[in-house]
Tab-separated table of C-alpha atoms in Angstrom:
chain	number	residue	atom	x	y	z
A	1	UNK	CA	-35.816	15.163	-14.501
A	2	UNK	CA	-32.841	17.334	-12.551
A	3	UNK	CA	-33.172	18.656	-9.556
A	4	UNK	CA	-31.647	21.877	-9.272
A	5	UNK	CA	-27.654	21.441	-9.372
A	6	UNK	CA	-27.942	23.851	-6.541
A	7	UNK	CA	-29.088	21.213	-4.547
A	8	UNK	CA	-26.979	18.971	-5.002
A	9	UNK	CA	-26.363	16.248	-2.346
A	10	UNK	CA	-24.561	17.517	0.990
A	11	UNK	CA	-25.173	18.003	4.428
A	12	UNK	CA	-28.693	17.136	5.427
A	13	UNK	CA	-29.896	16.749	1.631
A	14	UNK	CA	-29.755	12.991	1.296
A	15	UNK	CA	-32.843	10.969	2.323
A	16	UNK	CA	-31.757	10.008	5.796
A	17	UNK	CA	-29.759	12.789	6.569
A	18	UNK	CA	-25.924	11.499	5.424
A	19	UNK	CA	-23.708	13.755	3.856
A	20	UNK	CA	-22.673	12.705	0.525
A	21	UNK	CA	-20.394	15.056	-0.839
A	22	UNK	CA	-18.701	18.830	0.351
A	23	UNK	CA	-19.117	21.638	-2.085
A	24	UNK	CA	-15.726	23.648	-2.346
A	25	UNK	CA	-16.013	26.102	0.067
A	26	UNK	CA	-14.577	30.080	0.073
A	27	UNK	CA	-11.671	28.859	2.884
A	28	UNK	CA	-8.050	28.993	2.964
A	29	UNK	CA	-7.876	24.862	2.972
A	30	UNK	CA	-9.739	24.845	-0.466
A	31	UNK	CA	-8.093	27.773	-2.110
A	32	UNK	CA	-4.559	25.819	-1.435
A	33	UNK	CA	-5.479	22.558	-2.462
A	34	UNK	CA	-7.526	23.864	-5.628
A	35	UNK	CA	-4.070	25.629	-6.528
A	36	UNK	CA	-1.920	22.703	-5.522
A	37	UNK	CA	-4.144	20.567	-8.017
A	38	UNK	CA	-3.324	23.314	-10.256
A	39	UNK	CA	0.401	23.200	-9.814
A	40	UNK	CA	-0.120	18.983	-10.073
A	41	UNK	CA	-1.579	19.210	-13.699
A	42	UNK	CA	0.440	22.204	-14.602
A	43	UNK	CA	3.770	19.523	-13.987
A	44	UNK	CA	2.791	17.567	-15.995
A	45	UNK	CA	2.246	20.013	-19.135
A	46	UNK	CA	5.241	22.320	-18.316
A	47	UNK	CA	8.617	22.448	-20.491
A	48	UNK	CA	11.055	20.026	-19.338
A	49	UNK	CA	13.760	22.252	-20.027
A	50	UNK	CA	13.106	25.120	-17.783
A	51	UNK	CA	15.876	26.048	-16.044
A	52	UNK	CA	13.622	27.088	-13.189
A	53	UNK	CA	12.008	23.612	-12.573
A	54	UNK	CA	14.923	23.602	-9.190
A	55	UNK	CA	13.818	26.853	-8.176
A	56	UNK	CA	9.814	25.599	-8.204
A	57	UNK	CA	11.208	22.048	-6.509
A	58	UNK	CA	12.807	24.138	-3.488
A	59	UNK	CA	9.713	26.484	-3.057
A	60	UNK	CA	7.105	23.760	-3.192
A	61	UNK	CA	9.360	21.689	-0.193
A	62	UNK	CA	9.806	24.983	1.639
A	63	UNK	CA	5.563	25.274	1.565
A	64	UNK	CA	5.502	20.998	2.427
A	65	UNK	CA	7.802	21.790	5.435
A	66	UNK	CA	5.113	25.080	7.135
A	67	UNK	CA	2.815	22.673	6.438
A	68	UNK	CA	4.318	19.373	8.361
A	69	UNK	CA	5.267	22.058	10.892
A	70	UNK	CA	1.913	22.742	11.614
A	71	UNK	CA	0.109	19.091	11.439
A	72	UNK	CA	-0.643	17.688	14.506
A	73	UNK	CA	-0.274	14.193	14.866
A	74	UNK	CA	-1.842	11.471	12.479
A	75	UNK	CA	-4.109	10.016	14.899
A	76	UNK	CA	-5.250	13.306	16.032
A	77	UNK	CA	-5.848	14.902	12.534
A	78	UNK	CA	-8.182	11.264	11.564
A	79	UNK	CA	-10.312	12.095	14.592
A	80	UNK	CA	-10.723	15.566	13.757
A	81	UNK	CA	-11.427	14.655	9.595
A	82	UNK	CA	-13.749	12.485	10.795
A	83	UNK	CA	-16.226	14.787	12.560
A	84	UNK	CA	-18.390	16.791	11.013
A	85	UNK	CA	-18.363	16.134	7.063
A	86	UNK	CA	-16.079	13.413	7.551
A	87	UNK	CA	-14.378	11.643	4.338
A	88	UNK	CA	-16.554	13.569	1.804
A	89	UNK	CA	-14.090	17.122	2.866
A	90	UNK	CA	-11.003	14.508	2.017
A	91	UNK	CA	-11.352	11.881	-0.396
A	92	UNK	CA	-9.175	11.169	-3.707
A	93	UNK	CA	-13.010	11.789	-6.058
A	94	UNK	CA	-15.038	14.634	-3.949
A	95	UNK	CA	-12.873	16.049	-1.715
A	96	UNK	CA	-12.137	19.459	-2.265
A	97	UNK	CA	-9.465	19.060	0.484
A	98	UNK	CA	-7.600	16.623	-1.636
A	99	UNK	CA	-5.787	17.745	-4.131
A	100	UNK	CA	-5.671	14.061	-5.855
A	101	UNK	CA	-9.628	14.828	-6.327
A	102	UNK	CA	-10.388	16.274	-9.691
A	103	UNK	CA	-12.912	16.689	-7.631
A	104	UNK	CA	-16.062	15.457	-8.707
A	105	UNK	CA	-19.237	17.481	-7.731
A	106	UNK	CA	-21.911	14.912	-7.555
A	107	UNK	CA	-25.861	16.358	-7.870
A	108	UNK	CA	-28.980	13.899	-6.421
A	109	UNK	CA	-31.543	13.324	-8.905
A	110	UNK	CA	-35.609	13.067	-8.001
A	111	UNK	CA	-35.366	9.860	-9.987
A	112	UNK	CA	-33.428	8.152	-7.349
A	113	UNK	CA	-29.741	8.307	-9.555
A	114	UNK	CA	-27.235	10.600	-8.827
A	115	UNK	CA	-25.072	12.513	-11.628
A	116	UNK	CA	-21.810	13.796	-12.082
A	117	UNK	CA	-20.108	16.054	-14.845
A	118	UNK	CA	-16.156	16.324	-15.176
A	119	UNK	CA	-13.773	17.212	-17.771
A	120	UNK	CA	-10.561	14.725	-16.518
A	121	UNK	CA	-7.393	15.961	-17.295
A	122	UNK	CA	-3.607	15.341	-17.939
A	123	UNK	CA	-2.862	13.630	-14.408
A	124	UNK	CA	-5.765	11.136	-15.190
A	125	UNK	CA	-4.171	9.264	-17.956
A	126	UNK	CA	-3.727	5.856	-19.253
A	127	UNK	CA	-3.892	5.567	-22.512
A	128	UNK	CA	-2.749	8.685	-24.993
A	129	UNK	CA	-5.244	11.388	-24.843
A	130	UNK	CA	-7.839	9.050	-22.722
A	131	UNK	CA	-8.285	8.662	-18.942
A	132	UNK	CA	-6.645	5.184	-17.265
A	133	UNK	CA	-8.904	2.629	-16.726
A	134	UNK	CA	-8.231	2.559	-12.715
A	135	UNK	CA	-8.835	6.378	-12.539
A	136	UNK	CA	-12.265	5.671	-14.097
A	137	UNK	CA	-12.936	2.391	-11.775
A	138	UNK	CA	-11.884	4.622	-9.066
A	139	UNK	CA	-14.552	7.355	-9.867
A	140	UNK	CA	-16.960	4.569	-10.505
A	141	UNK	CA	-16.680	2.970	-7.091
A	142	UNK	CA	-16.935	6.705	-5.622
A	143	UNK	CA	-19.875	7.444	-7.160
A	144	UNK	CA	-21.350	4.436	-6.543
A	145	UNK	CA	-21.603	5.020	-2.646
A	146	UNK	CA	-23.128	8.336	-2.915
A	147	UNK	CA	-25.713	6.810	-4.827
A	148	UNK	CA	-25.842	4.391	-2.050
A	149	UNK	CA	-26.178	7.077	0.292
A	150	UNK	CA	-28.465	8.795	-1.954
A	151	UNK	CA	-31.253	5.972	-1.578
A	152	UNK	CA	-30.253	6.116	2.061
A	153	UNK	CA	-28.143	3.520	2.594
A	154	UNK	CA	-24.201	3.244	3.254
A	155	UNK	CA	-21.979	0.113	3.043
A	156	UNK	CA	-18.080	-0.934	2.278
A	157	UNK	CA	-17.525	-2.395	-2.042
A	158	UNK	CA	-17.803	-6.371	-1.621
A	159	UNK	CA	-17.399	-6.733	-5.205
A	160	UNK	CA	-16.488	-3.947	-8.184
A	161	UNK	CA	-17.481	-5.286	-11.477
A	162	UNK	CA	-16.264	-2.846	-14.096
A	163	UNK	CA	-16.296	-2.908	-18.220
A	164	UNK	CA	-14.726	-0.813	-20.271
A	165	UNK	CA	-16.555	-0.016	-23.436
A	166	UNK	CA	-14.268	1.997	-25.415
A	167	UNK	CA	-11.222	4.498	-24.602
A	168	UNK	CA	-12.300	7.373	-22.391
A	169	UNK	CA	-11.816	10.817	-23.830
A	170	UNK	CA	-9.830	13.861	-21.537
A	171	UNK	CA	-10.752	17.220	-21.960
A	172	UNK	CA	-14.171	17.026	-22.713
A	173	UNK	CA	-17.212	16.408	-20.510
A	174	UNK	CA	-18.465	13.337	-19.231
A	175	UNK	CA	-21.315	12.407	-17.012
A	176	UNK	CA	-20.965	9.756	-14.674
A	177	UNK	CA	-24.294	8.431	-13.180
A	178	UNK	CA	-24.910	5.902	-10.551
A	179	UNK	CA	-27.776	4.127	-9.112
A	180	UNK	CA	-28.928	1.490	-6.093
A	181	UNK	CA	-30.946	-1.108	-8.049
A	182	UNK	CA	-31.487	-3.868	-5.509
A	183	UNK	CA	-31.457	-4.626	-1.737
A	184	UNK	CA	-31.262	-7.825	-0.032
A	185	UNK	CA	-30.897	-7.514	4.106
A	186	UNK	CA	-27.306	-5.694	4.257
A	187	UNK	CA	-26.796	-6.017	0.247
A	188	UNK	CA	-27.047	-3.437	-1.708
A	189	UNK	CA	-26.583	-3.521	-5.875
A	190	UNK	CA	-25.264	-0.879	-7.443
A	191	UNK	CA	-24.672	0.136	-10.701
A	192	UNK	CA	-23.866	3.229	-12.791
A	193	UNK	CA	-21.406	4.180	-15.728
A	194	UNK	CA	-19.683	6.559	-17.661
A	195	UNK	CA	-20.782	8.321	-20.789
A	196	UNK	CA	-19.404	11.157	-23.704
A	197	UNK	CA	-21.662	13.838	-24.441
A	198	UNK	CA	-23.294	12.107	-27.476
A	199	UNK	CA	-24.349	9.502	-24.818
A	200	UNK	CA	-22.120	6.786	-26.082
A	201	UNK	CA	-20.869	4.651	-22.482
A	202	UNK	CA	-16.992	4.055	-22.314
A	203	UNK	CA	-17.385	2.432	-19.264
A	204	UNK	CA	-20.296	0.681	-16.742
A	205	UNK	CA	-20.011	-0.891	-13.469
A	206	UNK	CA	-21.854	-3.344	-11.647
A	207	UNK	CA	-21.012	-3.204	-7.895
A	208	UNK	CA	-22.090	-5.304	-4.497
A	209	UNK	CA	-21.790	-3.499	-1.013
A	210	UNK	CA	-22.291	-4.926	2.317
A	211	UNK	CA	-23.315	-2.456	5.149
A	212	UNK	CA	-20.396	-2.995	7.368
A	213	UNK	CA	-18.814	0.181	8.462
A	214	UNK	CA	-15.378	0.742	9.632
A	215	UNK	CA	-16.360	3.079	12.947
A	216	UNK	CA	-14.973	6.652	12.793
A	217	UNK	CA	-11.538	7.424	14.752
A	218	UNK	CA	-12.069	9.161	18.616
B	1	UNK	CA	12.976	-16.378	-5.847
B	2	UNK	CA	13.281	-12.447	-6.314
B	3	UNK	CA	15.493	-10.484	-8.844
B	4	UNK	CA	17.504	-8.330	-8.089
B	5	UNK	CA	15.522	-4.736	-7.371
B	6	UNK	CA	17.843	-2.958	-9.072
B	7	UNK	CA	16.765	-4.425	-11.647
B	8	UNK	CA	13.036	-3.662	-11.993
B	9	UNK	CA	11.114	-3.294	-15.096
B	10	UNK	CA	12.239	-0.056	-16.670
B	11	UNK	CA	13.672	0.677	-20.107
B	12	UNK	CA	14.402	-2.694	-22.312
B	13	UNK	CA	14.189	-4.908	-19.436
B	14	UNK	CA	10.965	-6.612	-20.278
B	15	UNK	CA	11.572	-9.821	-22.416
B	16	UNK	CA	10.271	-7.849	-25.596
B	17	UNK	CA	12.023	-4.429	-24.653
B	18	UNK	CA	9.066	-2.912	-23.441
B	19	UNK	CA	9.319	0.136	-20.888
B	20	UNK	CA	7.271	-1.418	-17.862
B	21	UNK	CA	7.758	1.348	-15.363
B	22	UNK	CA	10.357	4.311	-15.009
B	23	UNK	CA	12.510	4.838	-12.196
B	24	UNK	CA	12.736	8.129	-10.275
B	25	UNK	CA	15.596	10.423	-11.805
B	26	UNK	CA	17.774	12.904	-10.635
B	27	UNK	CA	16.011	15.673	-12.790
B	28	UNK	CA	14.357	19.086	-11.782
B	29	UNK	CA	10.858	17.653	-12.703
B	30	UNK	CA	11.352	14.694	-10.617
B	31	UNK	CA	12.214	16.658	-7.631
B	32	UNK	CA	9.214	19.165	-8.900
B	33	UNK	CA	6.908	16.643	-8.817
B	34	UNK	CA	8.179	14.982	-5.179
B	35	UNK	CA	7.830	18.207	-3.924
B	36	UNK	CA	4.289	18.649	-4.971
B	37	UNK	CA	3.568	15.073	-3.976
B	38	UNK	CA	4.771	16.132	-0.490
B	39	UNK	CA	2.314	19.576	-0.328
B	40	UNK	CA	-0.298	17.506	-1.417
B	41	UNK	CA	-0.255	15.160	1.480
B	42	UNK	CA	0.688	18.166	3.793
B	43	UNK	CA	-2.382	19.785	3.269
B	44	UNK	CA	-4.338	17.010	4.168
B	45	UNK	CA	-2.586	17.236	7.523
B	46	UNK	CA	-1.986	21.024	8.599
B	47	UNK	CA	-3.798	22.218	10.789
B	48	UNK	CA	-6.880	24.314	9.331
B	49	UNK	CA	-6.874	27.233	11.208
B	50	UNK	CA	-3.031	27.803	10.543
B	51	UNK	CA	-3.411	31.879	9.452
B	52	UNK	CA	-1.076	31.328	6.608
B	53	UNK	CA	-2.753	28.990	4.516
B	54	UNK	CA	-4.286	31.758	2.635
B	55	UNK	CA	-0.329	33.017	1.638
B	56	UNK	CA	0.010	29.251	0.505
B	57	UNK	CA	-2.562	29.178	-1.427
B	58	UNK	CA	-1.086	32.619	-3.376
B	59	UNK	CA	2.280	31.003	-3.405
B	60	UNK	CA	0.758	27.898	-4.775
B	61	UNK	CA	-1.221	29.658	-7.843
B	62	UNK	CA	2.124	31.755	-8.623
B	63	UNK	CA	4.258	29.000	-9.366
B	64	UNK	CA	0.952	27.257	-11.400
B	65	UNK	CA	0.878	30.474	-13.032
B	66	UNK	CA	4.462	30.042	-14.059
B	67	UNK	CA	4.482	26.615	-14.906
B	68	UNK	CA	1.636	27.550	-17.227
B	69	UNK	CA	3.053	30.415	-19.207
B	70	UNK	CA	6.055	27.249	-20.064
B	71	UNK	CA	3.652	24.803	-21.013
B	72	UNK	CA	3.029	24.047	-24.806
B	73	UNK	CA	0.032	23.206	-26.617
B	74	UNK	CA	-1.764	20.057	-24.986
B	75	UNK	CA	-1.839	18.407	-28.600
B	76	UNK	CA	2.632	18.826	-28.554
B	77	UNK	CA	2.792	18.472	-25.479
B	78	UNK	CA	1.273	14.931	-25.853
B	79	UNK	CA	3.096	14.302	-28.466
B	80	UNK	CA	6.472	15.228	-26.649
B	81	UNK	CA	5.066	12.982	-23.772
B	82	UNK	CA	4.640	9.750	-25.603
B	83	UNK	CA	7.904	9.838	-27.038
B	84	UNK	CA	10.690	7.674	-25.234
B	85	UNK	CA	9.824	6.047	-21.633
B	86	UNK	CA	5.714	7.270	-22.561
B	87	UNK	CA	3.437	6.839	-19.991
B	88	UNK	CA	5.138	5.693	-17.769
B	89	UNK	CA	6.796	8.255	-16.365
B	90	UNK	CA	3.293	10.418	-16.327
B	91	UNK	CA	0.773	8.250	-15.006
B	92	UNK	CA	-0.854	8.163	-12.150
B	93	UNK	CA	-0.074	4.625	-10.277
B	94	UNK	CA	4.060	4.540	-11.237
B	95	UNK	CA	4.890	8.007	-12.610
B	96	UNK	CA	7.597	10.076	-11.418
B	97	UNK	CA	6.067	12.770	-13.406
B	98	UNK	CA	2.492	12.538	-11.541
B	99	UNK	CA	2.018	13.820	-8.232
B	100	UNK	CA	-1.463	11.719	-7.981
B	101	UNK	CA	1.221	8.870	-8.189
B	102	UNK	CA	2.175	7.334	-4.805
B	103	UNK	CA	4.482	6.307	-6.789
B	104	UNK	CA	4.126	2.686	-7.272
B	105	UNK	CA	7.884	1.198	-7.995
B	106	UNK	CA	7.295	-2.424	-9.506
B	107	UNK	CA	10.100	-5.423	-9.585
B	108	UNK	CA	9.491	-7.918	-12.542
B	109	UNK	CA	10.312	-11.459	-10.680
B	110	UNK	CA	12.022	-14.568	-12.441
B	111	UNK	CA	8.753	-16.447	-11.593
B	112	UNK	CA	6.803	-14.377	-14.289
B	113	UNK	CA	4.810	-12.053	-11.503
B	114	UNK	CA	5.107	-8.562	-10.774
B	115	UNK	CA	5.655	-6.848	-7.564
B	116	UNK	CA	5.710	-3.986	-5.866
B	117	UNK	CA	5.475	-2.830	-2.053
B	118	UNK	CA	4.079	0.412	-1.255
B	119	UNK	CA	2.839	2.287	2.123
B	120	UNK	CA	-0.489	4.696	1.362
B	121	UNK	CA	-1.216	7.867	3.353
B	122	UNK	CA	-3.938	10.364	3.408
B	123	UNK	CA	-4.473	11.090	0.137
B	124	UNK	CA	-5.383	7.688	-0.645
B	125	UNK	CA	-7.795	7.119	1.980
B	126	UNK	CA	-11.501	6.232	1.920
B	127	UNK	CA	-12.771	4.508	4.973
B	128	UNK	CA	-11.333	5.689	8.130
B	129	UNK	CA	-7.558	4.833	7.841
B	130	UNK	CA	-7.974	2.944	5.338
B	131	UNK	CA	-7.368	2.832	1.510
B	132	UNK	CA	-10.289	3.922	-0.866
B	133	UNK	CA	-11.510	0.960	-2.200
B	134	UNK	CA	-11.060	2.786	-5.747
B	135	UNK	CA	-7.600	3.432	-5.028
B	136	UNK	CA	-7.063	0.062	-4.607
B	137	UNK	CA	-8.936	-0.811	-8.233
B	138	UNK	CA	-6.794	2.012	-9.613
B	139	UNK	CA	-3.253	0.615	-8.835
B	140	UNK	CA	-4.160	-3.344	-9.246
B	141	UNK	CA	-5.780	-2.182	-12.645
B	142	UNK	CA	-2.166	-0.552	-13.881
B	143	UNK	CA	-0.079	-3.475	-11.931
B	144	UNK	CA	-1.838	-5.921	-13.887
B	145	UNK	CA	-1.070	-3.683	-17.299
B	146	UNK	CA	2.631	-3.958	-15.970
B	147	UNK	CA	2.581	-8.122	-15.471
B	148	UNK	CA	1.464	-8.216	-19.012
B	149	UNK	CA	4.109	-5.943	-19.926
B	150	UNK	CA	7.074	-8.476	-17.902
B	151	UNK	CA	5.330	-11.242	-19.686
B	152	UNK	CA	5.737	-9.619	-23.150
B	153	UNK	CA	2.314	-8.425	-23.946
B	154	UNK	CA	0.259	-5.848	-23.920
B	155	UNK	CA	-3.331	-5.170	-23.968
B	156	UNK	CA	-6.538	-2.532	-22.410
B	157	UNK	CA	-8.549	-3.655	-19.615
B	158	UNK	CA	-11.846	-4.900	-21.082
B	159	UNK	CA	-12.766	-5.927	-17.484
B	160	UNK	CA	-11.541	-5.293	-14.205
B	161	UNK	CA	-13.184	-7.487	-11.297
B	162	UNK	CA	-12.153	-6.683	-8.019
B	163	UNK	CA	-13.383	-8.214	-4.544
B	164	UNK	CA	-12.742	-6.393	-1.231
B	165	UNK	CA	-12.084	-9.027	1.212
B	166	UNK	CA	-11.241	-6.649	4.379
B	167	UNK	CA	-9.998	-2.992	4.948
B	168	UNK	CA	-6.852	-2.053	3.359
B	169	UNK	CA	-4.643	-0.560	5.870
B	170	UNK	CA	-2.996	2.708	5.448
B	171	UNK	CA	0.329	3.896	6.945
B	172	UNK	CA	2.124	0.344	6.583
B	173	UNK	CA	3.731	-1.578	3.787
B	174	UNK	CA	1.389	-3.404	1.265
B	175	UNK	CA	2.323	-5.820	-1.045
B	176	UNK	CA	0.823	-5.796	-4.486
B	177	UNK	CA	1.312	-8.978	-6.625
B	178	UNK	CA	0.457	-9.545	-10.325
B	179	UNK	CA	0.659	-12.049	-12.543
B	180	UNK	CA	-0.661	-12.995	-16.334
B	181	UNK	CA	-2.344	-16.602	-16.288
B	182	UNK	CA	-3.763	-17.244	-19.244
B	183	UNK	CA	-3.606	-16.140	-22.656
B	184	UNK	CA	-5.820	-16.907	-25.902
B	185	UNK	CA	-5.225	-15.001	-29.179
B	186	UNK	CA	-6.123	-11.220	-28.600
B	187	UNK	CA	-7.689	-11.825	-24.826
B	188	UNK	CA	-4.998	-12.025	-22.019
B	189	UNK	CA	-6.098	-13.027	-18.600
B	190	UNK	CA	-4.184	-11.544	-15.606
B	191	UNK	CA	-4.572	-12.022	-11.684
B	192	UNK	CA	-3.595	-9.986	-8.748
B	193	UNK	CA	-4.008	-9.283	-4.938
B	194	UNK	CA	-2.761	-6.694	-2.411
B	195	UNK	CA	-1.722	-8.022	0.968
B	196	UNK	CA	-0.543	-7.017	4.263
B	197	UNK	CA	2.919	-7.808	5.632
B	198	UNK	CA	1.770	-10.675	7.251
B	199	UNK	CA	0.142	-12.069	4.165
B	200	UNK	CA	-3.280	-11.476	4.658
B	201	UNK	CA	-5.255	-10.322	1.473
B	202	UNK	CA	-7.004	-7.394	1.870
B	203	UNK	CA	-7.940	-7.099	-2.091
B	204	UNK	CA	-7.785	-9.544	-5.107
B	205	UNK	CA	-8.432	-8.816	-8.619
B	206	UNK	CA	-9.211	-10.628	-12.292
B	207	UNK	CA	-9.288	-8.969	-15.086
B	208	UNK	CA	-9.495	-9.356	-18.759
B	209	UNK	CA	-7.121	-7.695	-21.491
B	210	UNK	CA	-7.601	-7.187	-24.968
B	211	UNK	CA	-4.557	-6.453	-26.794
B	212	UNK	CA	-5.632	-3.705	-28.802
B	213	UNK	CA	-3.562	-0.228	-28.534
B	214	UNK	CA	-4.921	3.345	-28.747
B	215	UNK	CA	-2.175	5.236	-31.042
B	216	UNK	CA	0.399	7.656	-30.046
B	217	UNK	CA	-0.095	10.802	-30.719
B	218	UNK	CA	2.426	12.102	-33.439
């Protein structure tokens, strides 16, 4: 049974409190990196041959230099992406702050799993037409942490056990689910996959974390 | 003992003429894509409260807008896409092309492995300055594709096992090694590892290939 995607898992809706993953929110950060992931796929499906490709190189620098004008230093900008939502605001799978992110918007289910629907597009490739086996991996190991987090627990990938199936499709939906199956002391099992509409898996995953967290930068 | 760099894998210089990976060119969508590379990093690090990130944002979905309108169909556009150097200048571990793409820039050694040294950044992070454990999955997963390229095969991953065996560092140079081992009709077995500059191994990988290719689209 879903819970109401509404719901789904962010600040203070997990079990024990964690945040699992940022919705996009109405700001100024998240309307420029949703169009910079825009402009990313857009590169990659645009004519070769138009003559305006300098013109679009020189504007994009000239918005990469305001915005290395205005970045405080490394160090300073970890501590501060660190507070508050932390990672979930900037990672490559949720973040809606990273423009690498497709991003995925995960939802907490009452039967202790956790879902995920995306359509993956042209910068996801591997093989022609089908997402790249890292990029799903990637997702995979993502996922598999919130579902961690989900069941209330947290912990670093030991070991990331992943079999592909068949080719996965782009540009049509597929769910990605994830669930903590066993816990020994600071072990935790994981597993979860990835499945076309129809059901049919392209890809599982069997995962091992450890609790062991790297402490936040201060 | 190391080839010359120059020299890495790129148009007919795999022992069976394969493409292996593509080097940056001097081309409008190369410097497009660098470009967009370099805003998507930069927003990760401006400063949030900068009062102009809304204009980004606008300048941002203007040139996606324009890219758009000089895109073709996805299904000729694939097409167009697989022709040539394929992949590999659009995906997203060595593409020029793919502004998810660090890019990774891999060197095909006399010894039979492949290598490639690369520094990470923000985008790619999942613990606190560190990699994303995914990340890491993602770009062993195509390196190993590339060693069986060097060694004159090819194959999908039918598994991918990967064991974290401590953080993986951003901001400094990591070495990624791979290297086919064992081979046996259709099923090719391939290692890998990524390592600090001092050697230590922060990531090691096995996986098994199949040598079975999805079509190009024509």
């Amino acid at each position: 049974m879903r819970v109401d995607p509404s719901t789904h898992p962010t600040v203070g809706t997990a079990p024990d409190g964690t945040v699992l993953t940022s919705a996009p929110q109405d700001t100024a950060v998240d309307h420029a990196t949703a169009a910079a992931r825009r402009v990313v796929d857009a590169l990659l499906r645009t004519d070769r041959t138009n003559a305006n490709l300098e013109r679009v190189a020189e504007e994009l620098n000239s918005i990469a230099e305001h915005l290395e004008e205005h970045a405080p230093a490394v160090a300073e900008r970890l501590v501060d992406m660190w507070a508050g939502e932390g990672v979930t605001r900037h990672d490559p799978v949720t973040g809606p702050e990273n423009a690498i992110a497709p991003p995925l918007v995960v939802e907490g289910r009452e039967d202790g799993s956790v879902q995920s629907v995306v359509t993956l597009t042209m910068p996801y490739q591997g093989p022609p037409g089908h997402a790249h086996g890292g990029v799903s991996a990637l997702l995979l190991d993502h996922l598999l942490g919130v579902a961690n987090a989900w069941a209330g627990r947290s912990g670093a990938t030991a070991q990331l056990n992943v079999r592909y199936h068949r080719p996965t499709p782009l540009f049509e939906p597929l769910t990605l689910t994830g669930r903590l199956v066993a816990q020994d002391g600071r072990k935790i099992n994981t597993i979860g996959d990835i499945r076309t509409a129809d059901g049919t898996v392209c890809v599982s995953v069997e995962a091992l974390f450890v609790d062991k967290t790297v402490p936040r930068p201060r």
